[in-house]
């Protein structure tokens, strides 16, 4: 959080928000101003909204109601017009299993924003190029890797890697890839993803994950 200035003035966007746990964590632990979750699955959106209502009703969070600060939108990331993102300062996605067109749409959203300061993604380890080159290839523009750490999936124990980037002062135009997408960030084989991921086709029941942002 410190590397990307996540704090009380921040607005966080979670692409593939699932039940919205990372957004709730950011609201409670970092006291961010507002949180927005984009999720393609309408059932997950309904459950996320219900979870926020139940937390607020039970007064589980001392001193703060979550509902006024968090918004869940049932939408494809490619349809960015459905979400107010002009003031988003930080973006996050668990994007293992997210299709290439959605990653590119996410990249375009960040690239055109003047407000985004930091981007965090969780996936399998990047191979074949640097993480910055990987993100630039997806159209995110110029990002600087400021932190990376291992993440263990709750339940399955699968190992993932979190990559934390800050926005570079220089803005680069997206460059076309010269290798197949599979050589960069997409996995060779598809496995079950968590309830906070955004694959359009889930062959297995999602599993819960634990991540500290």
CSV table of C-alpha atoms in Angstrom, one decimal:
chain,number,residue,atom,x,y,z
A,1,UNK,CA,0.0,0.0,0.0
A,2,UNK,CA,2.7,2.5,0.9
A,3,UNK,CA,4.5,2.0,-2.5
A,4,UNK,CA,1.4,3.2,-4.3
A,5,UNK,CA,0.1,5.7,-1.8
A,6,UNK,CA,-3.1,3.8,-1.0
A,7,UNK,CA,-4.9,5.7,1.7
A,8,UNK,CA,-7.9,7.9,2.7
A,9,UNK,CA,-8.1,9.7,-0.6
A,10,UNK,CA,-7.9,6.6,-2.7
A,11,UNK,CA,-10.6,5.0,-4.8
A,12,UNK,CA,-10.1,1.4,-5.6
A,13,UNK,CA,-11.4,-0.7,-8.5
A,14,UNK,CA,-11.5,-4.5,-8.4
A,15,UNK,CA,-11.9,-6.1,-11.8
A,16,UNK,CA,-13.6,-9.5,-11.2
A,17,UNK,CA,-14.6,-8.5,-7.7
A,18,UNK,CA,-16.4,-11.8,-6.8
A,19,UNK,CA,-17.7,-11.3,-3.2
A,20,UNK,CA,-15.6,-8.2,-2.8
A,21,UNK,CA,-13.3,-9.2,0.0
A,22,UNK,CA,-10.2,-7.3,-1.2
A,23,UNK,CA,-12.4,-4.1,-1.5
A,24,UNK,CA,-13.7,-4.6,2.1
A,25,UNK,CA,-10.1,-5.1,3.3
A,26,UNK,CA,-9.0,-1.9,1.6
A,27,UNK,CA,-11.9,0.0,3.1
A,28,UNK,CA,-11.3,-1.2,6.6
A,29,UNK,CA,-7.5,-1.6,6.8
A,30,UNK,CA,-6.5,1.4,4.6
A,31,UNK,CA,-9.5,3.7,5.2
A,32,UNK,CA,-9.9,4.3,1.4
A,33,UNK,CA,-12.6,6.8,0.3
A,34,UNK,CA,-14.5,4.6,-2.1
A,35,UNK,CA,-14.5,1.1,-3.6
A,36,UNK,CA,-15.9,-0.2,-6.9
A,37,UNK,CA,-16.2,-3.8,-7.9
A,38,UNK,CA,-16.9,-5.0,-11.5
A,39,UNK,CA,-18.1,-8.6,-11.7
A,40,UNK,CA,-19.6,-10.5,-14.6
A,41,UNK,CA,-21.5,-13.0,-12.5
A,42,UNK,CA,-24.8,-11.5,-11.4
A,43,UNK,CA,-25.2,-14.1,-8.6
A,44,UNK,CA,-21.9,-13.0,-7.1
A,45,UNK,CA,-22.9,-9.4,-7.3
A,46,UNK,CA,-26.1,-10.1,-5.4
A,47,UNK,CA,-24.2,-12.1,-2.8
A,48,UNK,CA,-21.6,-9.3,-2.4
A,49,UNK,CA,-24.2,-6.7,-1.9
A,50,UNK,CA,-26.0,-8.9,0.7
A,51,UNK,CA,-22.7,-9.6,2.5
A,52,UNK,CA,-22.1,-5.8,2.9
A,53,UNK,CA,-25.7,-5.3,4.2
A,54,UNK,CA,-25.2,-8.1,6.7
A,55,UNK,CA,-21.9,-6.8,7.9
A,56,UNK,CA,-23.3,-3.3,8.4
A,57,UNK,CA,-26.5,-4.6,10.1
A,58,UNK,CA,-24.4,-6.6,12.6
A,59,UNK,CA,-22.1,-3.6,13.2
A,60,UNK,CA,-19.1,-5.8,12.6
A,61,UNK,CA,-17.0,-2.9,11.5
A,62,UNK,CA,-16.4,-0.4,14.2
A,63,UNK,CA,-17.0,3.2,13.2
A,64,UNK,CA,-17.8,2.7,9.5
A,65,UNK,CA,-20.7,1.5,7.4
A,66,UNK,CA,-19.5,-0.2,4.2
A,67,UNK,CA,-22.6,0.2,2.1
A,68,UNK,CA,-22.2,4.0,1.4
A,69,UNK,CA,-18.6,3.5,0.3
A,70,UNK,CA,-18.7,0.4,-1.9
A,71,UNK,CA,-20.5,-0.2,-5.2
A,72,UNK,CA,-20.8,-3.5,-7.1
A,73,UNK,CA,-21.5,-3.4,-10.8
A,74,UNK,CA,-22.6,-6.4,-12.8
A,75,UNK,CA,-20.8,-5.8,-16.1
A,76,UNK,CA,-18.1,-6.9,-18.5
A,77,UNK,CA,-14.9,-4.9,-18.0
A,78,UNK,CA,-15.0,-4.2,-21.7
A,79,UNK,CA,-18.1,-2.2,-21.1
A,80,UNK,CA,-16.3,0.4,-19.0
A,81,UNK,CA,-19.1,3.0,-19.7
A,82,UNK,CA,-21.2,1.1,-17.2
A,83,UNK,CA,-18.9,2.1,-14.3
A,84,UNK,CA,-17.8,5.5,-13.1
A,85,UNK,CA,-14.0,5.1,-13.1
A,86,UNK,CA,-12.8,8.7,-13.6
A,87,UNK,CA,-11.6,9.1,-10.0
A,88,UNK,CA,-10.2,5.5,-9.6
A,89,UNK,CA,-6.7,5.8,-8.2
A,90,UNK,CA,-5.9,2.1,-7.6
A,91,UNK,CA,-6.8,-1.0,-9.5
A,92,UNK,CA,-6.7,-4.7,-8.5
A,93,UNK,CA,-7.5,-8.0,-10.1
A,94,UNK,CA,-7.1,-11.6,-9.4
A,95,UNK,CA,-7.0,-12.4,-13.1
A,96,UNK,CA,-5.9,-16.0,-13.3
A,97,UNK,CA,-8.2,-17.4,-15.9
A,98,UNK,CA,-9.4,-14.0,-17.1
A,99,UNK,CA,-9.6,-14.1,-20.9
A,100,UNK,CA,-7.2,-12.0,-23.0
A,101,UNK,CA,-9.8,-9.5,-24.3
A,102,UNK,CA,-10.8,-8.7,-20.7
A,103,UNK,CA,-7.1,-8.1,-19.7
A,104,UNK,CA,-6.8,-5.8,-22.7
A,105,UNK,CA,-9.9,-3.9,-21.7
A,106,UNK,CA,-8.5,-3.5,-18.2
A,107,UNK,CA,-5.3,-2.2,-19.7
A,108,UNK,CA,-7.1,0.4,-21.8
A,109,UNK,CA,-9.0,1.6,-18.8
A,110,UNK,CA,-5.8,2.2,-16.9
A,111,UNK,CA,-4.0,3.6,-19.9
A,112,UNK,CA,-6.6,6.3,-20.5
A,113,UNK,CA,-6.9,7.3,-16.9
A,114,UNK,CA,-5.2,10.4,-15.5
A,115,UNK,CA,-5.9,9.4,-11.9
A,116,UNK,CA,-4.6,5.8,-11.5
A,117,UNK,CA,-1.5,5.6,-9.3
A,118,UNK,CA,-1.2,1.9,-8.6
A,119,UNK,CA,-2.1,-1.5,-10.1
A,120,UNK,CA,-2.0,-4.9,-8.4
A,121,UNK,CA,-2.6,-8.3,-10.1
A,122,UNK,CA,-2.4,-11.8,-8.8
A,123,UNK,CA,-1.6,-14.7,-11.1
A,124,UNK,CA,0.9,-17.4,-11.7
A,125,UNK,CA,4.5,-16.3,-12.0
A,126,UNK,CA,5.3,-14.3,-15.1
A,127,UNK,CA,7.6,-16.1,-17.5
A,128,UNK,CA,9.5,-15.1,-20.6
A,129,UNK,CA,9.6,-11.3,-19.9
A,130,UNK,CA,9.6,-8.8,-17.1
A,131,UNK,CA,6.3,-8.1,-15.3
A,132,UNK,CA,6.5,-4.5,-16.6
A,133,UNK,CA,6.8,-5.7,-20.2
A,134,UNK,CA,3.9,-8.1,-19.5
A,135,UNK,CA,1.6,-5.3,-18.4
A,136,UNK,CA,2.8,-3.0,-21.1
A,137,UNK,CA,1.9,-5.8,-23.6
A,138,UNK,CA,-1.6,-5.9,-22.2
A,139,UNK,CA,-1.9,-2.1,-22.9
A,140,UNK,CA,-1.4,-0.8,-19.4
A,141,UNK,CA,1.2,1.7,-20.5
A,142,UNK,CA,4.3,2.4,-18.4
A,143,UNK,CA,4.2,0.8,-15.0
A,144,UNK,CA,7.0,0.2,-12.5
A,145,UNK,CA,7.1,-3.0,-10.4
A,146,UNK,CA,7.5,-2.0,-6.7
A,147,UNK,CA,6.7,-5.2,-4.9
A,148,UNK,CA,6.0,-8.9,-5.5
A,149,UNK,CA,5.3,-11.7,-3.1
A,150,UNK,CA,4.0,-15.2,-3.0
A,151,UNK,CA,0.3,-15.9,-2.3
A,152,UNK,CA,-1.1,-19.2,-1.0
A,153,UNK,CA,-4.7,-20.0,-2.0
A,154,UNK,CA,-7.0,-20.9,0.9
A,155,UNK,CA,-8.3,-24.4,0.6
A,156,UNK,CA,-6.4,-25.6,-2.4
A,157,UNK,CA,-2.9,-24.3,-1.3
A,158,UNK,CA,-2.1,-23.3,-4.9
A,159,UNK,CA,0.8,-20.9,-5.2
A,160,UNK,CA,0.2,-17.6,-7.0
A,161,UNK,CA,2.2,-14.4,-7.2
A,162,UNK,CA,1.1,-10.8,-6.4
A,163,UNK,CA,2.6,-8.1,-8.5
A,164,UNK,CA,2.3,-4.5,-7.3
A,165,UNK,CA,3.0,-1.7,-9.8
A,166,UNK,CA,3.0,2.1,-9.5
A,167,UNK,CA,2.2,4.4,-12.4
A,168,UNK,CA,5.4,5.6,-14.1
A,169,UNK,CA,5.7,9.3,-14.8
A,170,UNK,CA,6.2,8.6,-18.4
A,171,UNK,CA,3.3,7.4,-20.5
A,172,UNK,CA,4.0,4.9,-23.2
A,173,UNK,CA,1.7,3.9,-26.0
A,174,UNK,CA,0.8,0.2,-25.9
A,175,UNK,CA,3.0,-1.9,-28.1
A,176,UNK,CA,1.8,-5.0,-30.1
A,177,UNK,CA,3.0,-8.4,-28.9
A,178,UNK,CA,5.5,-10.3,-30.9
A,179,UNK,CA,5.0,-13.6,-29.3
A,180,UNK,CA,1.8,-15.6,-28.7
A,181,UNK,CA,-0.2,-14.5,-25.7
A,182,UNK,CA,0.4,-17.8,-24.0
A,183,UNK,CA,4.1,-17.1,-23.8
A,184,UNK,CA,3.4,-14.1,-21.5
A,185,UNK,CA,0.7,-14.1,-18.9
A,186,UNK,CA,-1.9,-16.7,-19.8
A,187,UNK,CA,-1.5,-20.1,-18.1
A,188,UNK,CA,-0.6,-23.2,-20.2
A,189,UNK,CA,-3.4,-25.1,-18.5
A,190,UNK,CA,-6.6,-24.0,-16.9
A,191,UNK,CA,-7.3,-24.8,-13.2
A,192,UNK,CA,-10.0,-24.0,-10.8
A,193,UNK,CA,-10.0,-20.3,-9.8
A,194,UNK,CA,-11.2,-18.6,-6.7
A,195,UNK,CA,-14.6,-16.9,-6.0
A,196,UNK,CA,-13.0,-13.5,-6.5
A,197,UNK,CA,-11.7,-14.3,-10.0
A,198,UNK,CA,-13.4,-13.4,-13.3
A,199,UNK,CA,-13.1,-16.3,-15.8
A,200,UNK,CA,-16.2,-16.3,-18.1
A,201,UNK,CA,-16.4,-20.1,-18.0
A,202,UNK,CA,-15.8,-21.8,-14.6
A,203,UNK,CA,-15.7,-25.6,-15.1
A,204,UNK,CA,-15.4,-26.2,-11.3
A,205,UNK,CA,-16.8,-24.7,-8.2
A,206,UNK,CA,-14.8,-21.7,-7.1
A,207,UNK,CA,-12.6,-21.8,-4.0
A,208,UNK,CA,-12.0,-19.1,-1.5
A,209,UNK,CA,-8.7,-17.3,-1.3
A,210,UNK,CA,-6.7,-15.3,1.3
A,211,UNK,CA,-4.8,-12.3,0.2
A,212,UNK,CA,-3.3,-9.3,2.1
A,213,UNK,CA,-3.1,-6.3,-0.1
